Tab-separated table of C-alpha atoms in Angstrom:
chain	number	residue	atom	x	y	z
A	1	MET	CA	21.861	-0.671	-30.204
A	2	LYS	CA	19.435	-2.375	-27.822
A	3	LYS	CA	17.802	-0.158	-25.221
A	4	ASN	CA	18.545	-0.805	-21.544
A	5	ILE	CA	15.434	-1.184	-19.420
A	6	TYR	CA	15.724	-1.354	-15.642
A	7	ILE	CA	12.812	-2.628	-13.575
A	8	ILE	CA	12.632	-1.759	-9.881
A	9	GLY	CA	11.235	-4.606	-7.789
A	10	ALA	CA	10.606	-8.276	-8.578
A	11	GLY	CA	6.932	-8.769	-7.713
A	12	PHE	CA	4.349	-10.273	-10.050
A	13	SER	CA	3.802	-7.122	-12.124
A	14	SER	CA	7.543	-6.614	-12.622
A	15	LEU	CA	8.077	-10.259	-13.555
A	16	SER	CA	5.239	-10.030	-16.053
A	17	ALA	CA	6.574	-6.843	-17.636
A	18	SER	CA	10.126	-8.189	-17.776
A	19	CYS	CA	8.968	-11.133	-19.910
A	20	TYR	CA	7.071	-9.003	-22.422
A	21	LEU	CA	9.890	-6.460	-22.773
A	22	ALA	CA	12.586	-9.105	-23.129
A	23	LYS	CA	10.490	-10.922	-25.736
A	24	ALA	CA	10.424	-7.674	-27.716
A	25	GLY	CA	14.232	-7.741	-27.811
A	26	TYR	CA	15.318	-5.271	-25.154
A	27	ASN	CA	18.008	-5.612	-22.477
A	28	VAL	CA	15.977	-6.024	-19.289
A	29	THR	CA	17.433	-6.015	-15.783
A	30	VAL	CA	15.314	-6.475	-12.670
A	31	LEU	CA	16.616	-4.870	-9.474
A	32	GLU	CA	15.289	-6.364	-6.231
A	33	LYS	CA	16.097	-4.841	-2.826
A	34	ASN	CA	15.530	-8.106	-0.956
A	35	SER	CA	17.663	-11.243	-1.142
A	36	THR	CA	15.012	-13.210	-3.059
A	37	ILE	CA	12.580	-12.283	-5.799
A	38	GLY	CA	8.798	-12.363	-5.617
A	39	GLY	CA	8.004	-9.135	-3.834
A	40	ARG	CA	5.086	-9.709	-1.475
A	41	ALA	CA	4.902	-13.296	-2.744
A	42	ARG	CA	8.159	-14.459	-1.198
A	43	GLN	CA	8.565	-17.668	0.773
A	44	PHE	CA	9.426	-18.437	4.402
A	45	ILE	CA	10.988	-21.787	5.311
A	46	LYS	CA	11.693	-22.987	8.839
A	47	ASP	CA	12.300	-26.404	10.453
A	48	GLY	CA	10.866	-28.289	7.501
A	49	PHE	CA	7.799	-26.031	7.201
A	50	THR	CA	7.123	-23.856	4.155
A	51	PHE	CA	4.903	-20.760	4.038
A	52	ASP	CA	3.826	-18.403	1.277
A	53	ILE	CA	4.584	-15.048	2.923
A	54	GLY	CA	2.014	-13.159	0.865
A	55	PRO	CA	-0.710	-14.336	-1.545
A	56	THR	CA	-2.158	-17.791	-0.902
A	57	TRP	CA	-5.250	-17.722	-3.159
A	58	TYR	CA	-5.023	-18.847	-6.792
A	59	TRP	CA	-8.089	-17.366	-8.468
A	60	MET	CA	-8.806	-16.439	-12.103
A	61	PRO	CA	-6.703	-19.248	-13.630
A	62	ASP	CA	-7.514	-17.975	-17.123
A	63	VAL	CA	-5.373	-14.875	-16.490
A	64	PHE	CA	-2.366	-17.032	-15.622
A	65	ASP	CA	-3.079	-19.196	-18.680
A	66	SER	CA	-3.256	-16.106	-20.880
A	67	PHE	CA	0.076	-14.831	-19.580
A	68	PHE	CA	1.979	-18.026	-20.313
A	69	ASN	CA	0.168	-18.518	-23.635
A	70	ASP	CA	1.564	-15.158	-24.767
A	71	PHE	CA	4.957	-16.905	-24.769
A	72	ASN	CA	3.723	-20.162	-26.327
A	73	LYS	CA	3.840	-21.795	-22.914
A	74	THR	CA	1.282	-23.231	-20.515
A	75	THR	CA	1.129	-23.207	-16.734
A	76	SER	CA	1.645	-26.977	-16.781
A	77	ASP	CA	5.060	-26.418	-18.346
A	78	TYR	CA	6.100	-24.985	-14.974
A	79	TYR	CA	3.734	-26.095	-12.193
A	80	GLN	CA	0.802	-28.377	-11.496
A	81	LEU	CA	-2.643	-27.123	-10.422
A	82	GLU	CA	-5.270	-28.791	-8.278
A	83	LYS	CA	-8.829	-27.490	-7.998
A	84	LEU	CA	-9.845	-27.377	-4.342
A	85	ASN	CA	-13.076	-28.944	-3.126
A	86	PRO	CA	-14.201	-27.324	-0.960
A	87	GLY	CA	-12.800	-24.126	-2.383
A	88	TYR	CA	-12.968	-22.752	1.143
A	89	GLN	CA	-14.847	-23.030	4.415
A	90	VAL	CA	-16.538	-20.196	6.345
A	91	TYR	CA	-17.058	-20.379	10.116
A	92	PHE	CA	-19.863	-18.472	11.839
A	93	ASP	CA	-20.033	-20.180	15.252
A	94	VAL	CA	-18.815	-23.244	17.131
A	95	LEU	CA	-18.643	-26.110	14.603
A	96	GLU	CA	-21.073	-24.122	12.460
A	97	SER	CA	-19.626	-23.493	9.026
A	98	ILE	CA	-20.493	-23.453	5.349
A	99	LEU	CA	-18.408	-25.298	2.764
A	100	ILE	CA	-18.137	-23.673	-0.651
A	101	GLY	CA	-17.923	-26.469	-3.218
A	102	ASP	CA	-16.119	-26.511	-6.545
A	103	ASN	CA	-19.206	-26.043	-8.753
A	104	LEU	CA	-22.274	-23.813	-8.817
A	105	ASP	CA	-24.793	-26.632	-8.373
A	106	GLN	CA	-23.203	-27.630	-5.056
A	107	ILE	CA	-23.082	-24.011	-3.931
A	108	CYS	CA	-26.746	-23.452	-4.838
A	109	GLU	CA	-27.712	-26.429	-2.683
A	110	VAL	CA	-25.842	-24.892	0.243
A	111	PHE	CA	-27.536	-21.515	-0.306
A	112	GLU	CA	-30.982	-23.060	-0.594
A	113	LYS	CA	-30.472	-24.978	2.642
A	114	GLU	CA	-29.548	-21.750	4.430
A	115	GLU	CA	-32.244	-19.540	2.838
A	116	LYS	CA	-35.107	-20.922	0.799
A	117	GLY	CA	-35.296	-19.275	-2.627
A	118	SER	CA	-31.781	-17.799	-2.462
A	119	SER	CA	-30.430	-20.129	-5.154
A	120	VAL	CA	-32.731	-18.523	-7.745
A	121	PHE	CA	-31.117	-15.138	-7.133
A	122	LEU	CA	-27.672	-16.721	-6.930
A	123	ARG	CA	-27.882	-18.246	-10.402
A	124	LYS	CA	-28.998	-14.935	-11.922
A	125	PHE	CA	-26.330	-13.073	-9.951
A	126	ILE	CA	-23.524	-15.396	-11.083
A	127	ASN	CA	-24.748	-15.312	-14.682
A	128	GLU	CA	-24.555	-11.511	-14.612
A	129	ALA	CA	-21.188	-11.721	-12.855
A	130	LYS	CA	-19.926	-14.025	-15.623
A	131	ASN	CA	-21.011	-11.521	-18.246
A	132	ASN	CA	-19.238	-8.732	-16.352
A	133	TYR	CA	-16.161	-10.917	-16.008
A	134	GLU	CA	-16.003	-11.480	-19.754
A	135	ILE	CA	-16.336	-7.754	-20.412
A	136	ALA	CA	-13.738	-6.873	-17.777
A	137	ILE	CA	-11.122	-9.528	-18.451
A	138	LYS	CA	-11.369	-9.577	-22.236
A	139	ASP	CA	-11.317	-5.816	-22.572
A	140	LEU	CA	-11.498	-3.285	-19.753
A	141	VAL	CA	-8.723	-4.426	-17.408
A	142	TYR	CA	-6.182	-4.417	-20.232
A	143	LYS	CA	-6.676	-0.687	-20.831
A	144	PRO	CA	-3.849	1.650	-19.719
A	145	GLY	CA	-6.073	3.975	-17.677
A	146	LEU	CA	-5.307	7.074	-19.721
A	147	SER	CA	-8.859	8.264	-20.411
A	148	ILE	CA	-12.468	7.852	-19.302
A	149	PHE	CA	-13.294	6.833	-22.861
A	150	GLU	CA	-11.569	3.485	-22.261
A	151	LEU	CA	-14.572	2.562	-20.125
A	152	ILE	CA	-17.160	3.593	-22.669
A	153	THR	CA	-17.937	0.628	-24.892
A	154	PRO	CA	-21.176	-0.788	-26.312
A	155	GLN	CA	-21.073	-3.390	-23.529
A	156	THR	CA	-20.449	-1.027	-20.609
A	157	ILE	CA	-23.026	1.525	-21.730
A	158	THR	CA	-25.735	-1.045	-20.985
A	159	LYS	CA	-24.269	-1.542	-17.504
A	160	LEU	CA	-23.740	2.095	-16.563
A	161	ASN	CA	-25.967	1.827	-13.507
A	162	GLN	CA	-23.661	-0.878	-12.122
A	163	PHE	CA	-20.900	1.671	-11.709
A	164	PHE	CA	-23.139	3.776	-9.461
A	165	THR	CA	-24.630	1.071	-7.276
A	166	THR	CA	-22.584	-1.138	-4.975
A	167	VAL	CA	-22.034	-4.850	-4.529
A	168	SER	CA	-23.462	-4.550	-1.023
A	169	TYR	CA	-26.638	-2.871	-2.290
A	170	GLN	CA	-27.094	-5.506	-4.965
A	171	VAL	CA	-26.598	-8.471	-2.626
A	172	ARG	CA	-28.585	-7.171	0.340
A	173	GLY	CA	-31.527	-6.296	-1.853
A	174	HIS	CA	-32.128	-9.980	-2.512
A	175	ILE	CA	-30.489	-12.017	0.253
A	176	LYS	CA	-31.587	-11.878	3.891
A	177	SER	CA	-29.289	-14.408	5.554
A	178	PRO	CA	-26.331	-12.578	7.169
A	179	LYS	CA	-24.188	-15.645	6.496
A	180	LEU	CA	-24.917	-15.719	2.779
A	181	ILE	CA	-24.482	-11.944	2.552
A	182	GLN	CA	-20.996	-12.232	4.024
A	183	ILE	CA	-20.089	-15.054	1.640
A	184	LEU	CA	-21.250	-13.048	-1.392
A	185	GLU	CA	-19.539	-9.865	-0.223
A	186	PHE	CA	-16.276	-11.625	0.620
A	187	PRO	CA	-14.744	-11.860	-2.916
A	188	VAL	CA	-14.687	-8.104	-3.518
A	189	LEU	CA	-12.446	-7.736	-0.475
A	190	PHE	CA	-9.702	-8.895	-2.838
A	191	LEU	CA	-10.174	-5.506	-4.537
A	192	GLY	CA	-9.222	-3.785	-1.305
A	193	ALA	CA	-12.432	-1.916	-0.469
A	194	LYS	CA	-15.636	-2.343	1.500
A	195	PRO	CA	-18.474	-3.992	-0.456
A	196	SER	CA	-20.526	-0.889	0.329
A	197	ASP	CA	-17.941	1.197	-1.579
A	198	THR	CA	-17.319	-1.197	-4.482
A	199	PRO	CA	-19.293	-0.711	-7.733
A	200	SER	CA	-21.623	-3.634	-8.422
A	201	PHE	CA	-19.945	-4.155	-11.795
A	202	TYR	CA	-17.133	-5.689	-9.760
A	203	ASN	CA	-19.387	-8.598	-8.893
A	204	PHE	CA	-17.309	-10.327	-11.564
A	205	MET	CA	-15.179	-11.379	-8.584
A	206	ASN	CA	-18.091	-13.600	-7.543
A	207	TYR	CA	-17.805	-15.386	-10.872
A	208	ALA	CA	-14.078	-15.763	-10.251
A	209	ASP	CA	-15.074	-17.436	-6.986
A	210	PHE	CA	-18.154	-19.574	-7.754
A	211	GLY	CA	-17.640	-19.911	-11.512
A	212	LEU	CA	-13.917	-20.481	-11.956
A	213	GLY	CA	-13.148	-21.904	-8.533
A	214	THR	CA	-10.215	-21.915	-6.146
A	215	TRP	CA	-7.012	-23.648	-7.181
A	216	HIS	CA	-3.728	-24.647	-5.584
A	217	PRO	CA	-0.389	-24.740	-7.399
A	218	LYS	CA	1.570	-27.700	-6.013
A	219	GLY	CA	4.338	-26.221	-3.882
A	220	GLY	CA	2.379	-23.000	-3.316
A	221	MET	CA	2.161	-19.559	-4.879
A	222	TYR	CA	5.932	-19.252	-4.887
A	223	GLU	CA	5.953	-21.874	-7.642
A	224	VAL	CA	4.255	-19.256	-9.837
A	225	VAL	CA	7.025	-16.789	-8.986
A	226	LYS	CA	9.648	-19.378	-9.863
A	227	ALA	CA	7.836	-20.168	-13.107
A	228	MET	CA	7.790	-16.531	-14.163
A	229	GLU	CA	11.440	-16.123	-13.188
A	230	SER	CA	12.342	-19.187	-15.237
A	231	LEU	CA	10.437	-17.872	-18.260
A	232	ALA	CA	12.028	-14.450	-17.881
A	233	LYS	CA	15.517	-15.941	-17.786
A	234	GLU	CA	14.722	-18.027	-20.868
A	235	LEU	CA	13.901	-14.723	-22.581
A	236	GLY	CA	17.164	-13.127	-21.422
A	237	VAL	CA	16.097	-11.123	-18.365
A	238	LYS	CA	18.837	-10.480	-15.810
A	239	PHE	CA	17.971	-10.512	-12.091
A	240	LEU	CA	20.013	-8.726	-9.432
A	241	THR	CA	19.058	-9.080	-5.762
A	242	ASN	CA	20.091	-6.990	-2.712
A	243	GLN	CA	19.887	-3.923	-4.952
A	244	ASN	CA	18.737	-0.800	-3.108
A	245	VAL	CA	17.639	1.895	-5.556
A	246	GLU	CA	18.556	5.177	-3.899
A	247	LYS	CA	17.723	7.721	-6.588
A	248	ILE	CA	16.141	8.048	-10.018
A	249	VAL	CA	18.358	10.374	-12.072
A	250	VAL	CA	16.650	12.712	-14.535
A	251	ASN	CA	18.223	15.074	-17.065
A	252	ASN	CA	16.114	17.557	-19.035
A	253	ASN	CA	12.894	15.845	-17.957
A	254	THR	CA	14.125	12.501	-19.315
A	255	ILE	CA	15.315	9.382	-17.517
A	256	ASN	CA	19.083	9.213	-17.321
A	257	GLY	CA	19.575	6.305	-14.930
A	258	LEU	CA	19.533	5.038	-11.376
A	259	ILE	CA	21.795	5.189	-8.366
A	260	VAL	CA	21.828	1.676	-6.919
A	261	ASN	CA	23.917	0.786	-3.865
A	262	GLY	CA	25.898	3.954	-4.484
A	263	GLU	CA	26.615	3.154	-8.133
A	264	PHE	CA	25.185	4.923	-11.193
A	265	LEU	CA	23.461	2.723	-13.791
A	266	GLU	CA	22.587	4.323	-17.117
A	267	ALA	CA	19.062	3.533	-18.300
A	268	ASP	CA	16.960	4.291	-21.361
A	269	ILE	CA	13.740	3.233	-19.643
A	270	VAL	CA	12.930	2.827	-15.948
A	271	LEU	CA	9.878	0.846	-14.893
A	272	SER	CA	8.990	0.700	-11.217
A	273	GLY	CA	7.030	-2.178	-9.775
A	274	ALA	CA	7.890	-0.898	-6.311
A	275	ASP	CA	5.500	1.150	-4.189
A	276	TYR	CA	4.390	4.146	-6.298
A	277	GLN	CA	4.682	6.745	-3.539
A	278	HIS	CA	8.136	5.463	-2.587
A	279	THR	CA	9.257	5.477	-6.230
A	280	GLU	CA	8.317	9.124	-6.628
A	281	SER	CA	10.240	9.927	-3.432
A	282	LEU	CA	13.371	8.819	-5.322
A	283	LEU	CA	12.851	11.715	-7.742
A	284	ASP	CA	13.715	15.353	-7.143
A	285	GLU	CA	10.554	17.024	-5.889
A	286	ASN	CA	9.900	18.979	-9.094
A	287	TYR	CA	9.593	15.704	-11.013
A	288	ARG	CA	6.975	14.155	-8.709
A	289	VAL	CA	3.426	14.040	-10.049
A	290	TYR	CA	1.614	13.217	-6.799
A	291	SER	CA	2.012	15.203	-3.591
A	292	GLN	CA	1.997	13.863	-0.058
A	293	SER	CA	-1.508	15.265	0.422
A	294	TYR	CA	-2.654	13.288	-2.636
A	295	TRP	CA	-1.612	10.013	-1.017
A	296	GLU	CA	-3.098	11.015	2.330
A	297	LYS	CA	-6.512	11.504	0.765
A	298	LYS	CA	-6.611	8.156	-1.043
A	299	THR	CA	-8.388	5.041	0.174
A	300	PHE	CA	-5.843	2.305	0.610
A	301	ALA	CA	-6.487	-1.390	0.736
A	302	PRO	CA	-5.806	-2.949	4.137
A	303	SER	CA	-2.557	-3.891	5.692
A	304	SER	CA	-2.358	-7.251	7.442
A	305	LEU	CA	-1.180	-8.880	10.618
A	306	LEU	CA	0.086	-12.297	9.569
A	307	PHE	CA	1.244	-15.283	11.563
A	308	TYR	CA	3.178	-18.268	10.217
A	309	VAL	CA	2.713	-21.215	12.559
A	310	GLY	CA	4.250	-24.676	12.724
A	311	LEU	CA	2.062	-27.291	14.458
A	312	ASN	CA	3.131	-30.777	15.540
A	313	LYS	CA	-0.176	-32.410	14.636
A	314	LYS	CA	-2.859	-32.392	11.929
A	315	LEU	CA	-5.875	-30.202	12.618
A	316	GLU	CA	-9.533	-31.188	12.451
A	317	ASN	CA	-12.643	-29.354	11.221
A	318	VAL	CA	-10.760	-26.943	8.934
A	319	SER	CA	-10.130	-26.710	5.182
A	320	HIS	CA	-7.166	-25.561	3.100
A	321	HIS	CA	-8.695	-22.046	3.051
A	322	THR	CA	-10.831	-21.237	6.102
A	323	LEU	CA	-12.526	-17.930	6.889
A	324	PHE	CA	-13.649	-17.011	10.392
A	325	PHE	CA	-16.666	-14.734	10.169
A	326	ASP	CA	-17.889	-15.250	13.727
A	327	SER	CA	-17.672	-11.543	14.507
A	328	ASP	CA	-19.242	-8.369	13.097
A	329	PHE	CA	-18.188	-8.020	9.444
A	330	ASP	CA	-19.337	-4.394	9.123
A	331	LEU	CA	-17.725	-3.259	12.378
A	332	HIS	CA	-14.383	-4.733	11.383
A	333	ALA	CA	-14.608	-2.987	7.980
A	334	LYS	CA	-15.332	0.335	9.704
A	335	ASP	CA	-12.271	-0.116	11.912
A	336	ILE	CA	-10.150	-0.622	8.791
A	337	TYR	CA	-11.487	2.141	6.555
A	338	ASP	CA	-13.241	4.668	8.783
A	339	ASN	CA	-11.964	4.462	12.370
A	340	LYS	CA	-8.432	3.385	11.376
A	341	ARG	CA	-7.899	1.457	14.590
A	342	TRP	CA	-7.159	-2.068	15.741
A	343	PRO	CA	-10.429	-4.065	15.699
A	344	ASP	CA	-11.691	-5.383	19.035
A	345	ASN	CA	-12.935	-8.661	17.608
A	346	PRO	CA	-11.582	-9.092	14.078
A	347	LEU	CA	-12.548	-11.470	11.346
A	348	PHE	CA	-9.580	-13.530	10.240
A	349	TYR	CA	-8.476	-15.942	7.543
A	350	ALA	CA	-6.426	-19.111	7.859
A	351	SER	CA	-4.572	-21.142	5.279
A	352	PHE	CA	-3.636	-24.751	6.003
A	353	PRO	CA	-1.904	-25.719	2.737
A	354	SER	CA	-0.462	-28.903	4.235
A	355	ILE	CA	-4.015	-30.335	4.154
A	356	THR	CA	-3.692	-30.399	0.358
A	357	ASP	CA	0.069	-30.432	-0.186
A	358	ASP	CA	2.480	-32.561	1.858
A	359	SER	CA	5.434	-30.379	0.834
A	360	PHE	CA	4.383	-27.647	3.277
A	361	ALA	CA	5.009	-29.537	6.529
A	362	PRO	CA	6.797	-32.610	7.890
A	363	ASN	CA	4.710	-35.788	8.014
A	364	GLY	CA	1.938	-35.578	10.611
A	365	ASN	CA	2.434	-31.813	11.077
A	366	GLU	CA	0.455	-28.785	9.895
A	367	ALA	CA	1.611	-25.495	8.408
A	368	ALA	CA	-0.785	-22.641	9.196
A	369	THR	CA	-0.911	-19.041	8.030
A	370	PHE	CA	-3.278	-16.614	9.741
A	371	LEU	CA	-4.221	-13.169	8.415
A	372	ILE	CA	-6.096	-10.330	10.112
A	373	PRO	CA	-6.942	-7.402	7.769
A	374	ILE	CA	-6.107	-4.100	9.484
A	375	SER	CA	-5.926	-0.426	8.673
A	376	PRO	CA	-2.594	0.671	7.154
A	377	GLY	CA	-0.484	3.026	9.215
A	378	ILE	CA	-1.696	1.990	12.666
A	379	GLU	CA	0.575	1.223	15.621
A	380	ASP	CA	2.548	-1.998	15.341
A	381	THR	CA	4.310	-3.381	18.418
A	382	PRO	CA	5.372	-6.861	19.619
A	383	GLU	CA	2.816	-6.603	22.420
A	384	ILE	CA	-0.032	-5.915	19.987
A	385	ARG	CA	1.032	-8.800	17.764
A	386	GLU	CA	1.128	-11.216	20.710
A	387	LYS	CA	-2.285	-10.045	21.932
A	388	TYR	CA	-3.913	-10.773	18.577
A	389	PHE	CA	-2.121	-14.080	18.143
A	390	ASN	CA	-3.561	-15.288	21.432
A	391	LEU	CA	-6.970	-13.886	20.495
A	392	ILE	CA	-7.269	-15.778	17.204
A	393	ILE	CA	-5.780	-19.018	18.564
A	394	ASN	CA	-8.339	-18.951	21.406
A	395	ARG	CA	-11.143	-18.419	18.904
A	396	LEU	CA	-9.784	-21.108	16.588
A	397	GLU	CA	-9.759	-23.586	19.453
A	398	LYS	CA	-13.301	-22.660	20.486
A	399	LEU	CA	-14.795	-22.684	16.974
A	400	THR	CA	-13.167	-25.926	15.821
A	401	LYS	CA	-13.373	-27.697	19.209
A	402	GLN	CA	-9.745	-28.770	19.517
A	403	ASN	CA	-6.612	-27.951	21.494
A	404	ILE	CA	-4.060	-26.058	19.432
A	405	LYS	CA	-1.866	-24.067	21.840
A	406	ASP	CA	-0.040	-27.139	23.114
A	407	SER	CA	0.828	-28.167	19.559
A	408	ILE	CA	2.520	-24.926	18.489
A	409	LEU	CA	6.171	-25.536	17.647
A	410	PHE	CA	6.864	-21.930	16.634
A	411	TYR	CA	5.226	-18.860	15.158
A	412	GLU	CA	6.521	-15.820	13.317
A	413	SER	CA	4.611	-12.604	12.736
A	414	TYR	CA	4.533	-10.025	9.943
A	415	CYS	CA	2.813	-6.644	10.082
A	416	VAL	CA	2.859	-2.945	9.188
A	417	LYS	CA	6.511	-2.329	10.062
A	418	ASP	CA	7.616	-5.309	7.977
A	419	PHE	CA	5.651	-4.177	4.924
A	420	ILE	CA	7.355	-0.801	5.196
A	421	ASN	CA	10.818	-2.236	5.789
A	422	ASP	CA	10.697	-4.968	3.136
A	423	TYR	CA	8.641	-3.259	0.407
A	424	ASN	CA	8.771	0.486	1.180
A	425	SER	CA	4.997	0.125	1.320
A	426	TYR	CA	3.064	3.350	1.931
A	427	LYS	CA	1.793	3.161	5.533
A	428	GLY	CA	2.524	-0.548	5.407
A	429	ASN	CA	-0.409	-1.340	3.097
A	430	ALA	CA	-0.507	-4.947	1.906
A	431	TYR	CA	-2.690	-4.698	-1.216
A	432	GLY	CA	-2.139	-1.279	-2.744
A	433	MET	CA	-4.951	1.181	-3.441
A	434	ALA	CA	-8.598	0.179	-3.107
A	435	ASN	CA	-10.771	-0.109	-6.231
A	436	THR	CA	-13.513	2.309	-5.235
A	437	LEU	CA	-15.508	4.193	-7.891
A	438	MET	CA	-13.273	7.261	-7.632
A	439	GLN	CA	-10.128	5.122	-7.762
A	440	THR	CA	-10.985	2.994	-10.786
A	441	ALA	CA	-9.225	2.814	-14.160
A	442	PHE	CA	-8.241	6.307	-15.386
A	443	LEU	CA	-8.709	7.699	-11.844
A	444	ARG	CA	-5.805	5.634	-10.473
A	445	PRO	CA	-2.174	6.866	-10.466
A	446	LYS	CA	-0.923	6.784	-14.049
A	447	ILE	CA	1.354	4.070	-15.392
A	448	LYS	CA	3.316	6.693	-17.326
A	449	SER	CA	4.879	9.691	-15.598
A	450	LYS	CA	3.530	13.033	-16.785
A	451	LYS	CA	6.736	14.812	-15.828
A	452	VAL	CA	9.548	12.408	-16.685
A	453	LYS	CA	9.949	10.909	-20.138
A	454	ASN	CA	10.642	7.137	-20.140
A	455	LEU	CA	9.560	6.609	-16.515
A	456	PHE	CA	6.755	4.085	-16.019
A	457	PHE	CA	4.930	2.338	-13.167
A	458	THR	CA	3.241	-1.016	-12.674
A	459	GLY	CA	1.583	-2.921	-9.844
A	460	GLN	CA	-1.100	-2.563	-7.211
A	461	LEU	CA	-1.146	1.234	-6.981
A	462	THR	CA	-1.815	1.762	-10.663
A	463	VAL	CA	-4.064	-0.020	-13.203
A	464	PRO	CA	-5.887	-2.309	-13.002
A	465	GLY	CA	-5.558	-2.686	-9.196
A	466	PRO	CA	-4.884	-5.044	-6.268
A	467	GLY	CA	-4.421	-8.790	-6.547
A	468	VAL	CA	-2.132	-11.273	-8.282
A	469	PRO	CA	-4.034	-11.635	-11.603
A	470	PRO	CA	-4.372	-7.820	-11.937
A	471	SER	CA	-0.625	-7.549	-11.295
A	472	LEU	CA	0.113	-9.896	-14.200
A	473	ILE	CA	-2.196	-7.789	-16.348
A	474	SER	CA	-0.558	-4.561	-15.135
A	475	GLY	CA	2.790	-5.852	-16.352
A	476	LYS	CA	1.360	-6.483	-19.809
A	477	ILE	CA	-0.378	-3.092	-19.965
A	478	VAL	CA	2.725	-1.123	-19.087
A	479	SER	CA	4.889	-3.189	-21.447
A	480	ASN	CA	2.615	-2.338	-24.348
A	481	LEU	CA	2.850	1.344	-23.464
A	482	ILE	CA	6.652	1.194	-23.160
A	483	LEU	CA	6.970	-0.546	-26.530
A	484	LYS	CA	4.816	2.147	-28.128
A	485	GLN	CA	7.014	4.808	-26.526
A	486	LEU	CA	10.179	3.148	-27.792
A	487	LYS	CA	8.730	2.948	-31.298
A	488	LEU	CA	7.890	6.654	-31.142
A	489	ASN	CA	11.421	7.413	-29.980
A	490	ILE	CA	12.885	5.407	-32.882
A	491	ASP	CA	10.568	7.059	-35.412
A	492	HIS	CA	11.527	10.477	-34.018
A	493	GLU	CA	15.257	9.703	-34.225
A	494	THR	CA	14.819	8.429	-37.791
A	495	THR	CA	13.108	11.624	-38.968
A	496	ILE	CA	15.885	13.703	-37.415
């Protein structure tokens, strides 16, 4: 008889895992607490405007390709991609910005113009980053994080020092321009930690940026969610929304089932793509592996204050992805990770997808998403949200030299309380656990419970870490481990 596998949550990692497990022939049901699937990558639609609620960057296209290729499919079977040029724009002062082109030669020209000689370092840096990327993506990130020996390979032995120096140290040792430093340190923020705390081996994110480029799926990131849902359904996965998992039921240290909306569902395997800390809170205390003090001591990736804004005109002097680095980068990072307070003058990011894709806004209008990285767990009130909305709109007007306030049709906000309410996110974090040296690979929370047989985890709080491509990989990693476990169970039953 086929085994019943229940997956908690319908984010990218869960969608990925559901496809692999269904392909292997198991009965897979995905339980989503919200009314639509996608987890943090859901969609918000209002008055003809469309917004990706969560991720807006499509980086590392090879990881998406690899996922669909595992099912004899391609991304183009489901959605169309456009490479952005510029990939993004970075503001430093009034009408003073740097455009990051779609190829390294263009980017080197920009660097050389800003700092003579910097392009020589940049080419060496990106070449090394490419090599690290190939090592990481082809091998390391697909490891289950069970042992330190997963990291010890002939390739990584030669790069051991890169695990004990930081991206910040590497960049600042060769680049003097504060602008170029910020641009080179920016990509590792996707890993959820300060560049000064991120091992320099992770400079492979710079290759993801300058080497592979920034892409846009027509219709937005939610098209990727829909594609994965479609593939999963083709493979036989069942999706149930508005399903609140209230308890994980364990008998004799083995999964027995779930209580969902007051009803018991018998399960052979439970995989949680929901917040790890929340998932363990659904277990009786003696079955939890990680204590409250464990979570308190960990370095979490930021939360976010987000605004979704409908504008009745097209904007000038901005790109699809625009970063506003006109304030102190280091001070903002300290407020997130060290001071754990609201920043006085934050950096922020803006996405204007309607510049590229007409489907995001009515004709002649602009859809805008703004994001301020903040410390998880800090105070979140309507007054604070309004204060920061006014702050970034004022700065946007000043930096881009245009009136924006009078063109705002509406705006909606999303912050710490919403992350907690919608995703049971620990302290309202947006990106999971940071990839610092002491929270890398086997040092992250395990994808397989040590106390409960047939209970597994996937997503941003376990391996390989934060981000959409790592989430797809996490789903594959955990699926492989589950399939091995099921084979062991069958072999054990056969011998008995």
